[in-house]
Coordinates of C-alpha atoms in Angstrom, one line a residue:
Chain J
M1 CA -8.4 34.8 13.1
A2 CA -11.9 35.7 12.2
A3 CA -14.8 34.6 14.3
Q4 CA -16.2 31.3 13.3
N5 CA -19.5 32.6 11.9
P6 CA -21.1 29.8 9.8
S7 CA -22.3 32.1 7.1
F8 CA -18.9 33.7 6.7
E9 CA -17.3 30.3 6.7
S10 CA -19.3 29.1 3.7
L11 CA -18.6 32.3 1.8
A12 CA -14.9 32.0 2.5
S13 CA -14.8 28.4 1.2
G14 CA -16.3 29.5 -2.1
D15 CA -13.1 28.9 -4.2
A16 CA -11.4 26.4 -1.9
I17 CA -11.0 23.0 -3.4
I18 CA -9.5 21.4 -0.3
E19 CA -10.8 22.4 3.0
A20 CA -9.9 20.7 6.3
R21 CA -11.6 22.0 9.4
N22 CA -10.2 21.3 12.9
V23 CA -9.2 17.8 12.0
S24 CA -7.9 15.6 14.8
V25 CA -6.7 12.0 14.5
N26 CA -5.8 9.8 17.5
F27 CA -4.2 6.5 17.3
G28 CA -4.9 5.2 20.7
D29 CA -3.1 7.6 23.0
V30 CA -1.1 9.1 20.2
H31 CA -2.4 12.4 18.9
A32 CA -1.2 12.3 15.4
L33 CA -3.1 15.4 14.3
I34 CA -4.5 18.1 16.6
D35 CA -7.1 20.5 15.4
A36 CA -5.5 20.9 12.0
S37 CA -7.1 23.2 9.4
L38 CA -6.1 23.8 5.9
T39 CA -7.7 25.7 3.0
V40 CA -6.3 25.3 -0.5
P41 CA -7.7 27.4 -3.4
E42 CA -8.2 25.8 -6.8
G43 CA -5.1 25.7 -9.0
Q44 CA -2.7 26.2 -6.1
V45 CA 0.4 24.2 -5.2
R46 CA 0.4 23.8 -1.5
G47 CA 3.4 22.5 0.3
L48 CA 2.8 20.6 3.6
L49 CA 6.1 20.9 5.3
G50 CA 7.3 19.3 8.5
P51 CA 9.7 16.9 10.0
N52 CA 9.3 13.1 10.1
G53 CA 6.3 12.1 12.2
A54 CA 4.8 15.6 12.2
G55 CA 1.4 14.4 10.9
K56 CA 1.8 15.3 7.2
T57 CA 0.9 11.8 6.0
T58 CA -2.0 11.5 8.5
L59 CA -3.5 14.7 7.1
V60 CA -3.0 13.6 3.6
N61 CA -4.6 10.2 4.4
V62 CA -7.7 12.0 5.8
I63 CA -8.0 14.2 2.7
S64 CA -7.6 11.2 0.4
T65 CA -10.3 9.2 2.4
L66 CA -7.8 6.5 3.5
L67 CA -8.3 7.5 7.2
S68 CA -11.3 8.7 9.0
P69 CA -10.6 11.7 11.3
T70 CA -11.4 11.2 15.0
S71 CA -13.0 14.7 14.9
G72 CA -13.3 17.5 12.4
T73 CA -14.3 17.4 8.8
A74 CA -12.6 17.7 5.4
L75 CA -14.1 18.6 2.1
V76 CA -12.6 18.1 -1.4
N77 CA -14.4 20.0 -4.1
G78 CA -17.3 20.3 -1.7
F79 CA -17.5 16.5 -1.0
D80 CA -17.2 15.3 2.5
V81 CA -14.3 12.8 2.8
T82 CA -16.1 10.6 5.3
K83 CA -19.6 10.7 3.8
Q84 CA -18.9 11.0 0.1
G85 CA -15.6 9.1 -0.2
K86 CA -16.3 7.8 -3.6
Q87 CA -16.9 11.2 -5.1
V88 CA -13.8 12.5 -3.5
R89 CA -11.7 9.5 -4.8
S90 CA -13.0 10.1 -8.3
I91 CA -11.4 13.6 -8.5
I92 CA -8.1 13.0 -6.6
G93 CA -4.9 11.3 -7.7
L94 CA -2.6 10.0 -4.9
A95 CA 1.0 9.2 -5.1
G96 CA 2.3 7.8 -1.9
Q97 CA 5.6 7.8 0.0
Y98 CA 6.8 4.6 -1.6
A99 CA 6.2 4.0 -5.3
A100 CA 3.1 1.8 -5.2
V101 CA 3.6 0.4 -8.6
D102 CA 3.8 -3.3 -9.4
N103 CA 7.3 -4.5 -10.0
L104 CA 6.2 -7.6 -11.9
L105 CA 4.0 -5.8 -14.4
T106 CA 5.2 -3.5 -17.1
G107 CA 4.8 0.3 -16.8
R108 CA 2.0 0.2 -19.4
E109 CA 0.1 -2.6 -17.6
N110 CA 0.4 -0.7 -14.3
L111 CA -1.2 2.4 -15.8
E112 CA -3.9 0.6 -17.7
I113 CA -5.0 -1.2 -14.6
V114 CA -5.2 2.1 -12.7
G115 CA -7.1 3.5 -15.7
S116 CA -9.6 0.7 -15.6
L117 CA -10.1 1.3 -11.9
Y118 CA -10.8 4.9 -12.6
Q119 CA -13.8 3.4 -14.6
L120 CA -12.3 4.3 -18.0
S121 CA -13.2 2.0 -20.9
R122 CA -10.5 -0.3 -22.1
S123 CA -9.6 2.0 -25.1
E124 CA -9.7 5.1 -22.9
A125 CA -7.5 3.5 -20.4
K126 CA -5.0 2.5 -23.2
A127 CA -5.0 6.0 -24.6
Q128 CA -4.6 7.6 -21.2
A129 CA -1.7 5.3 -20.3
N130 CA 0.0 6.2 -23.6
D131 CA -0.4 9.9 -23.0
V132 CA 0.9 9.7 -19.4
L133 CA 3.9 7.5 -20.5
E134 CA 4.8 10.1 -23.1
R135 CA 4.5 13.0 -20.7
L136 CA 6.7 11.4 -18.1
S137 CA 9.3 10.2 -20.8
L138 CA 8.6 6.6 -20.1
T139 CA 7.4 5.5 -23.6
E140 CA 10.6 3.7 -24.3
A141 CA 10.5 1.6 -21.1
A142 CA 6.7 1.2 -21.2
D143 CA 6.7 -2.5 -22.0
R144 CA 9.5 -3.6 -19.6
P145 CA 8.7 -5.0 -16.2
V146 CA 8.9 -2.2 -13.6
K147 CA 11.5 -4.2 -11.6
T148 CA 14.0 -3.2 -14.4
Y149 CA 13.3 0.5 -13.8
S150 CA 15.6 2.9 -11.9
G151 CA 14.4 4.5 -8.7
G152 CA 13.7 7.7 -10.6
M153 CA 11.7 6.0 -13.3
R154 CA 9.7 4.1 -10.7
R155 CA 8.7 7.4 -9.0
R156 CA 7.8 8.9 -12.3
L157 CA 5.6 5.9 -13.0
D158 CA 4.0 6.2 -9.6
L159 CA 3.3 9.9 -10.3
G160 CA 2.0 8.8 -13.7
A161 CA -0.5 6.4 -12.1
S162 CA -1.9 9.2 -10.1
L163 CA -2.5 11.2 -13.3
V164 CA -4.3 8.5 -15.3
G165 CA -7.7 9.5 -14.0
R166 CA -7.1 13.2 -14.9
P167 CA -7.5 14.3 -11.3
K168 CA -8.6 17.8 -10.3
V169 CA -6.5 17.4 -7.2
L170 CA -3.2 15.7 -7.1
I171 CA -1.9 14.6 -3.7
L172 CA 1.7 13.8 -3.5
D173 CA 3.1 12.4 -0.3
E174 CA 6.8 12.9 -0.2
P175 CA 7.2 12.2 -3.9
T176 CA 11.0 12.7 -3.9
T177 CA 12.0 11.1 -0.6
G178 CA 15.0 8.9 -1.1
L179 CA 15.9 10.1 -4.6
D180 CA 19.3 11.5 -5.4
P181 CA 19.4 15.3 -5.9
R182 CA 19.7 15.1 -9.7
I183 CA 16.6 12.9 -10.1
R184 CA 14.7 15.0 -7.5
I185 CA 15.3 18.1 -9.7
E186 CA 14.2 16.2 -12.8
L187 CA 11.0 15.2 -11.0
W188 CA 10.4 18.8 -9.9
D189 CA 10.4 19.8 -13.6
F190 CA 7.7 17.3 -14.3
L191 CA 5.7 18.6 -11.4
K192 CA 6.1 22.2 -12.6
D193 CA 4.7 21.3 -16.0
L194 CA 1.7 19.7 -14.4
V195 CA 0.9 22.8 -12.4
T196 CA 0.8 25.0 -15.5
E197 CA -2.2 22.9 -16.5
G198 CA -4.2 24.1 -13.5
T199 CA -4.2 21.0 -11.4
T200 CA -4.4 21.7 -7.7
V201 CA -1.5 20.0 -5.9
L202 CA -1.1 19.1 -2.2
L203 CA 2.5 18.1 -1.7
T204 CA 4.1 16.9 1.5
T205 CA 7.8 17.1 1.9
Q206 CA 10.5 17.3 4.5
Y207 CA 12.7 19.2 2.1
L208 CA 12.6 23.0 2.4
E209 CA 14.1 23.6 -0.9
E210 CA 11.4 21.4 -2.5
A211 CA 8.6 23.4 -0.9
D212 CA 10.5 26.6 -1.8
A213 CA 10.9 25.5 -5.4
L214 CA 7.4 24.2 -6.0
A215 CA 4.8 25.6 -3.6
D216 CA 2.8 28.8 -3.9
E217 CA 2.0 28.6 -0.3
I218 CA 3.4 26.5 2.5
T219 CA 1.7 25.1 5.6
L220 CA 4.2 24.2 8.3
I221 CA 3.2 21.3 10.5
D222 CA 4.9 20.0 13.6
S223 CA 3.8 17.5 16.3
G224 CA 0.4 17.2 14.8
R225 CA -0.3 20.9 14.7
V226 CA -0.4 23.5 12.0
I227 CA 2.2 26.1 13.2
A228 CA 2.5 28.5 10.4
E229 CA 1.1 29.2 6.9
G230 CA 1.9 31.6 4.0
T231 CA 3.9 32.1 0.9
P232 CA 7.6 31.1 1.1
S233 CA 8.6 34.8 1.1
A234 CA 6.0 35.7 3.8
L235 CA 7.3 32.9 6.0
K236 CA 10.9 34.1 5.5
E237 CA 9.7 37.6 6.4
K238 CA 8.1 36.1 9.5
I239 CA 11.4 35.7 11.3
G240 CA 12.2 39.2 10.1
G241 CA 15.4 40.8 8.9
S242 CA 18.5 39.2 7.5
S243 CA 21.8 37.9 8.6
L244 CA 25.0 39.9 8.3
V245 CA 27.8 37.5 7.6
L246 CA 31.5 38.4 7.7
A247 CA 34.8 36.7 7.9
T248 CA 38.2 38.4 8.7
R249 CA 41.4 37.6 6.9
N250 CA 43.3 37.5 10.2
S251 CA 41.6 35.2 12.6
A252 CA 42.9 37.2 15.6
E253 CA 40.8 40.1 14.5
I254 CA 37.4 38.4 14.5
A255 CA 36.7 39.3 18.2
E256 CA 37.4 43.0 17.4
A257 CA 35.1 42.8 14.3
A258 CA 32.4 41.2 16.5
R259 CA 32.6 44.1 18.9
L260 CA 32.3 46.7 16.1
V261 CA 29.3 45.1 14.4
A262 CA 27.5 44.4 17.7
A263 CA 27.3 48.2 18.2
I264 CA 25.7 48.5 14.7
G265 CA 23.1 45.8 14.9
N266 CA 22.0 45.9 18.5
A267 CA 22.3 42.1 18.5
E268 CA 24.7 39.5 19.7
P269 CA 26.9 38.1 16.8
V270 CA 27.4 34.4 16.7
I271 CA 31.2 33.8 16.3
D272 CA 32.8 30.8 14.6
E273 CA 36.5 31.1 15.8
D274 CA 37.8 28.3 13.6
K275 CA 36.6 30.0 10.4
A276 CA 37.2 33.5 11.7
S277 CA 33.6 34.3 10.8
L278 CA 30.5 35.6 12.4
S279 CA 26.8 36.0 11.6
M280 CA 24.4 38.5 13.2
H281 CA 20.7 39.1 12.9
V282 CA 20.0 42.6 11.5
D283 CA 16.9 44.4 10.2
S284 CA 16.5 44.1 6.5
D285 CA 16.7 47.8 5.5
S286 CA 18.9 49.2 8.3
G287 CA 21.9 49.8 6.1
A288 CA 23.8 47.6 8.5
I289 CA 26.1 46.3 5.8
V290 CA 27.3 49.8 4.8
Q291 CA 27.9 50.8 8.4
A292 CA 29.8 47.5 9.0
A293 CA 32.0 48.1 6.0
Q294 CA 32.9 51.6 7.1
A295 CA 33.5 50.6 10.7
L296 CA 35.7 47.7 9.7
D297 CA 37.6 49.8 7.2
S298 CA 38.4 52.6 9.7
A299 CA 39.5 50.0 12.2
G300 CA 41.9 48.6 9.6
I301 CA 40.4 45.1 9.7
A302 CA 40.7 43.2 6.4
V303 CA 37.7 41.1 5.5
S304 CA 37.5 38.1 3.2
E305 CA 33.7 38.0 3.2
L306 CA 31.0 40.5 4.0
A307 CA 27.4 39.8 3.0
L308 CA 23.8 40.2 3.9
Q309 CA 21.8 37.0 3.6
S310 CA 18.1 36.7 3.6
P311 CA 16.9 33.9 5.9
S312 CA 16.6 30.5 4.3
L313 CA 13.4 28.5 4.9
D314 CA 15.6 26.3 7.0
E315 CA 15.9 29.1 9.5
V316 CA 12.2 29.6 9.5
F317 CA 11.7 25.9 9.9
L318 CA 14.1 25.6 12.8
R319 CA 12.7 28.6 14.6
L320 CA 9.1 27.5 14.3
T321 CA 9.4 23.7 14.9
K322 CA 10.3 22.8 18.4
G323 CA 13.2 20.5 17.3
G324 CA 15.8 23.1 16.9
N325 CA 16.5 26.7 17.9
Chain U
M1 CA -22.9 -3.5 -8.7
I2 CA -21.6 -3.3 -12.3
G3 CA -18.7 -1.3 -10.9
F4 CA -18.0 -4.0 -8.4
F5 CA -17.8 -6.7 -11.0
N6 CA -15.6 -4.5 -13.3
D7 CA -13.2 -3.7 -10.5
M8 CA -13.1 -7.3 -9.4
K9 CA -12.3 -8.4 -13.0
T10 CA -9.5 -5.8 -13.3
L11 CA -8.0 -6.7 -10.0
T12 CA -8.3 -10.4 -10.6
R13 CA -6.5 -9.8 -13.9
R14 CA -3.8 -7.9 -12.1
N15 CA -3.2 -10.7 -9.6
L16 CA -3.1 -13.4 -12.3
L17 CA -0.6 -11.3 -14.4
R18 CA 1.6 -11.2 -11.3
L19 CA 1.3 -15.0 -11.0
I20 CA 2.3 -15.6 -14.6
R21 CA 5.3 -13.3 -14.1
T22 CA 6.6 -15.4 -11.3
P23 CA 6.9 -18.8 -12.9
E24 CA 9.3 -19.9 -10.2
V25 CA 6.6 -19.7 -7.6
L26 CA 4.2 -21.6 -9.9
I27 CA 6.8 -24.3 -10.6
F28 CA 7.6 -24.8 -6.9
S29 CA 3.9 -24.8 -5.9
T30 CA 3.5 -27.7 -8.4
I31 CA 6.7 -29.6 -7.4
Q32 CA 5.6 -29.7 -3.7
P33 CA 2.4 -31.7 -4.2
V34 CA 4.1 -34.0 -6.7
L35 CA 6.8 -34.6 -4.1
F36 CA 4.1 -35.3 -1.5
V37 CA 2.4 -37.8 -3.8
I38 CA 5.7 -39.7 -4.3
L39 CA 6.7 -39.6 -0.6
F40 CA 3.4 -40.5 1.0
D41 CA 2.6 -43.1 -1.6
S42 CA 6.0 -44.8 -1.1
V43 CA 6.2 -44.4 2.7
F44 CA 2.6 -45.2 3.7
G45 CA 1.4 -47.2 0.7
G46 CA 2.8 -50.4 2.1
S47 CA 1.3 -50.1 5.6
I48 CA -2.1 -48.5 5.1
S49 CA -4.9 -50.2 3.2
P50 CA -8.0 -48.1 3.7
L51 CA -11.2 -50.0 3.8
G52 CA -13.1 -49.8 0.5
F53 CA -10.3 -48.5 -1.7
D54 CA -8.5 -50.4 -4.4
S55 CA -5.1 -48.9 -3.5
Y56 CA -3.5 -46.4 -1.1
T57 CA -2.9 -44.1 -4.2
D58 CA -6.6 -43.8 -4.8
F59 CA -7.1 -42.9 -1.1
L60 CA -4.1 -40.5 -1.1
I61 CA -4.7 -38.3 -4.2
P62 CA -7.9 -36.5 -2.9
G63 CA -6.1 -35.9 0.4
I64 CA -3.0 -34.4 -1.3
M65 CA -5.2 -32.3 -3.5
V66 CA -7.1 -30.8 -0.5
Q67 CA -3.9 -30.5 1.5
T68 CA -2.2 -28.6 -1.3
A69 CA -5.2 -26.3 -1.7
M70 CA -5.2 -25.6 2.1
F71 CA -1.5 -24.8 2.2
A72 CA -1.7 -22.6 -0.9
S73 CA -4.4 -20.5 0.7
I74 CA -1.7 -19.2 3.1
N75 CA -0.3 -17.4 0.0
T76 CA -3.5 -15.4 -0.1
G77 CA -2.7 -13.9 3.3
I78 CA 0.9 -13.3 2.3
G79 CA -0.3 -11.6 -0.9
V80 CA -2.6 -9.2 1.0
A81 CA 0.1 -8.5 3.6
E82 CA 2.6 -7.8 0.8
D83 CA 0.2 -5.4 -1.0
M84 CA -0.4 -3.6 2.3
E85 CA 3.4 -3.3 3.0
K86 CA 4.2 -2.1 -0.5
G87 CA 1.4 0.5 -0.6
A88 CA -0.6 -1.2 -3.4
I89 CA -3.6 -1.4 -1.2
D90 CA -3.5 2.3 -0.3
R91 CA -3.2 3.1 -4.0
F92 CA -6.3 1.0 -4.8
R93 CA -8.2 2.4 -1.8
S94 CA -7.5 5.9 -3.1
L95 CA -9.2 5.1 -6.4
P96 CA -13.0 5.4 -7.0
I97 CA -13.6 1.7 -6.8
S98 CA -15.6 -0.8 -4.8
R99 CA -13.2 -1.6 -2.0
L100 CA -14.6 -5.1 -1.7
A101 CA -13.2 -5.8 -5.1
I102 CA -9.6 -5.5 -3.8
L103 CA -10.1 -8.5 -1.6
F104 CA -12.2 -10.5 -4.0
G105 CA -9.7 -9.8 -6.8
R106 CA -7.1 -11.5 -4.6
T107 CA -9.1 -14.6 -3.6
N108 CA -10.4 -15.1 -7.2
A109 CA -6.9 -15.1 -8.7
D110 CA -5.6 -17.5 -6.0
S111 CA -8.5 -19.8 -6.6
V112 CA -7.6 -20.0 -10.3
R113 CA -4.1 -21.0 -9.3
T114 CA -5.4 -23.6 -6.9
L115 CA -7.6 -25.0 -9.6
A116 CA -4.5 -25.3 -11.9
V117 CA -2.4 -27.0 -9.2
S118 CA -5.3 -29.4 -8.3
I119 CA -5.5 -30.6 -11.9
V120 CA -1.7 -31.2 -11.8
V121 CA -2.1 -33.3 -8.6
V122 CA -4.8 -35.5 -10.3
L123 CA -2.7 -35.9 -13.4
T124 CA 0.3 -36.8 -11.3
G125 CA -1.9 -39.3 -9.5
L126 CA -2.8 -40.9 -12.8
L127 CA 1.0 -41.5 -13.5
F128 CA 1.2 -43.2 -10.1
G129 CA -1.7 -45.6 -10.7
L130 CA -4.7 -43.6 -9.7
R131 CA -7.9 -45.2 -11.1
L132 CA -10.8 -42.8 -11.3
T133 CA -14.1 -44.7 -11.6
E134 CA -16.7 -42.0 -11.9
N135 CA -17.5 -39.8 -15.0
L136 CA -15.7 -36.7 -15.9
G137 CA -18.4 -34.4 -14.6
S138 CA -18.3 -36.0 -11.1
I139 CA -14.5 -35.8 -11.1
L140 CA -14.5 -32.1 -12.1
L141 CA -17.1 -31.4 -9.4
G142 CA -14.7 -33.0 -6.9
V143 CA -11.9 -30.7 -8.0
V144 CA -14.2 -27.6 -7.9
L145 CA -15.5 -28.5 -4.4
S146 CA -12.0 -28.7 -3.2
V147 CA -11.2 -25.3 -4.8
L148 CA -14.3 -23.7 -3.2
F149 CA -13.3 -25.0 0.2
A150 CA -9.8 -23.5 -0.3
N151 CA -11.5 -20.2 -1.3
S152 CA -13.4 -20.1 2.0
I153 CA -10.1 -20.8 3.9
Q154 CA -8.4 -18.1 1.9
W155 CA -10.7 -15.6 3.6
A156 CA -9.5 -16.7 7.0
F157 CA -6.0 -15.8 5.8
V158 CA -7.2 -12.5 4.4
L159 CA -8.5 -11.7 7.8
M160 CA -5.3 -12.8 9.4
A161 CA -3.3 -10.5 7.1
L162 CA -5.5 -7.6 7.9
L163 CA -5.1 -8.2 11.6
V164 CA -1.4 -9.1 11.7
R165 CA -0.5 -6.5 9.0
S166 CA 2.9 -8.0 8.1
L167 CA 4.2 -10.6 5.7
E168 CA 6.4 -12.3 8.3
G169 CA 3.5 -12.2 10.8
V170 CA 1.3 -14.1 8.4
Q171 CA 4.0 -16.7 7.7
A172 CA 4.6 -17.2 11.4
V173 CA 1.0 -17.6 12.4
A174 CA -0.4 -19.4 9.4
F175 CA 0.9 -22.9 10.2
L176 CA -0.8 -23.0 13.6
P177 CA -4.4 -23.6 12.4
T178 CA -3.3 -25.3 9.1
F179 CA -1.3 -28.2 10.4
P180 CA -3.8 -29.7 12.9
L181 CA -6.6 -29.3 10.3
V182 CA -4.7 -31.0 7.6
F183 CA -3.1 -33.8 9.6
A184 CA -5.8 -34.6 12.2
A185 CA -8.1 -35.5 9.3
S186 CA -8.7 -38.3 6.8
T187 CA -6.1 -36.7 4.5
F188 CA -3.4 -39.3 4.7
A189 CA -4.8 -42.1 7.0
P190 CA -8.3 -43.3 7.9
V191 CA -9.9 -41.6 10.9
E192 CA -11.0 -44.9 12.4
N193 CA -7.4 -45.8 13.4
M194 CA -6.9 -42.5 15.4
P195 CA -7.2 -42.4 19.2
G196 CA -10.8 -41.8 20.4
W197 CA -10.4 -38.2 21.6
L198 CA -8.9 -37.2 18.2
Q199 CA -11.6 -39.0 16.2
V200 CA -14.3 -36.7 17.6
F201 CA -12.4 -33.7 16.1
A202 CA -11.1 -35.5 13.0
E203 CA -14.4 -37.0 11.8
Y204 CA -16.5 -33.8 11.3
Q205 CA -13.9 -31.1 10.7
P206 CA -14.0 -29.5 7.3
V207 CA -10.8 -31.0 5.8
T208 CA -12.1 -34.5 6.5
T209 CA -15.5 -33.8 5.0
T210 CA -14.0 -32.2 1.9
V211 CA -11.5 -35.0 1.3
D212 CA -14.2 -37.6 1.8
S213 CA -16.5 -35.7 -0.6
V214 CA -13.8 -35.7 -3.2
R215 CA -13.2 -39.4 -2.7
G216 CA -16.9 -40.1 -3.2
L217 CA -17.0 -38.0 -6.3
F218 CA -13.8 -39.7 -7.7
F219 CA -14.7 -43.3 -6.9
G220 CA -18.4 -43.5 -6.0
S221 CA -20.2 -43.4 -2.7
E222 CA -19.3 -47.1 -2.0
V223 CA -15.7 -46.2 -0.8
L224 CA -17.3 -44.0 1.9
E225 CA -20.0 -46.5 2.8
A226 CA -17.3 -49.2 3.5
S227 CA -16.4 -47.3 6.7
G228 CA -20.0 -46.2 7.6
G229 CA -20.2 -42.9 5.7
S230 CA -21.9 -41.7 2.6
L231 CA -21.3 -39.2 -0.2
A232 CA -24.5 -37.3 0.5
T233 CA -23.5 -36.7 4.2
S234 CA -20.0 -35.6 3.3
I235 CA -21.1 -33.2 0.6
T236 CA -23.9 -31.7 2.8
L237 CA -21.4 -31.2 5.7
T238 CA -18.8 -29.8 3.3
V239 CA -21.2 -27.3 1.7
M240 CA -22.3 -26.2 5.1
W241 CA -18.7 -25.7 6.2
I242 CA -17.8 -23.7 3.1
V243 CA -20.8 -21.4 3.5
V244 CA -20.1 -20.9 7.2
I245 CA -16.4 -20.4 6.9
F246 CA -16.9 -18.0 3.9
A247 CA -19.7 -16.1 5.6
V248 CA -17.7 -15.6 8.9
F249 CA -14.3 -14.8 7.5
A250 CA -15.3 -12.8 4.4
S251 CA -17.7 -10.6 6.4
L252 CA -15.1 -10.1 9.2
S253 CA -12.4 -9.3 6.6
V254 CA -14.7 -6.8 4.8
W255 CA -15.6 -5.2 8.2
R256 CA -11.9 -5.0 9.2
F257 CA -10.9 -3.7 5.8
S258 CA -13.5 -0.9 5.6
K259 CA -12.6 0.1 9.2
N260 CA -9.1 1.2 8.1

């Protein structure tokens, strides 16, 4: 970490569109956020990843001016979230954890109202609503009350509402929580399209695959603290190496196989007796898999599976958050 | 300032659209006062003959109108709590709008509804033998005064919703202040017949002054003078109450709302 020299700091923030510096939020005795810092360059999709209650929504609420930090500052496009809230709100679009659309109104009415509140004229609001409905494939359902929409359509409309004001920064708080996997993937496709238009996106999620699929960079947050940051591949690299996975045909031979591979990897294999399989941490380019194959072959052990797996973000996540190990 | 009025207009429109889309709520909030008119008129009409009034129906209708407006103002708190729970308020707060407009949009729409229901109460009264003696302007002023009073009370429920933060909470707490105010008043029976300790409270509290003002505006000052009052006194007290209640609760609500 570089020294906190003010002049360097202002230089470094030149192309950052979101910049949170040492933000802490206390709710009474509860420290929801402790000294969290976040810098997102313009045009990037940043995933804010963490378990339930980690402080993701709190950080998002500070950045979207819904919550004043106890200490620290946050800037969006150079505007201070506490002192220039209105300027910040005019360039952000927020879609929350639950679809904040009005069930009693139609999809079109929902979007037109949000458009008017973005200070668009009536005709502009109408045109923008039409455009957004089209982009999110909701044109056909536009004039039906939202209560007749499916869960996926409702989320899409909620996402649409955050787009009506043509925001420079889109803030999505767990946009796919509670959706079934098929609809989640459908929503990802919409999000990917948005990103190609250069919108900066800050996305919170508890799903690793979601962050992996969408984010250019990921910030891991746990118990109110930022615990790691980087591209998905850099984070995977962080725990280093890969896993050697093998299963023997004859379950009686798994112990012998474990003894053989342990000598290759200098690590302790984790054995699953029921499945006659094991996995062991190895360095990425150690040639461990070739050596394992040779050793097993000369010992006459028949294998049903032998593979080298790069670590999933799940493993990174579990290693770095204190919940699991 | 122009921004505030535009946002308020948009949000009032949103809340009115919601009202129109729930006709069942509108129908039931109309049936309730009609039922009250029938019940109270039939049950008490025979045994209460208020001094100065031609009939108990004349005495009752202004009371039912104000009582209905009071009870309906609880819905304002429920509406705010519902919008908070469903995330609508957070969405609005994340937009570049005047945040005050969110609360005013709610009370405006609810006041429009109260106005509509108040007119239904008067029309129902006419079916039951209500005889209005003053001119239309005076009668409309009576209705409007009752709506303005309800509007000030709505702000108390806005504050309650912002403090309690849940729909069930508002429903549970709301009846505590509402019942004594509505029943320990001249709403259904003259204050003179109440026990002395209660009269002290009942005579000057806002529901009584509002109901009395409406009576004076519907039937002339004489009906109030018969029991030692006057229209001028009632209206002065009512306007004072409306200004004080609005000033206290609207500013506390705005303070609470901007404080997250």
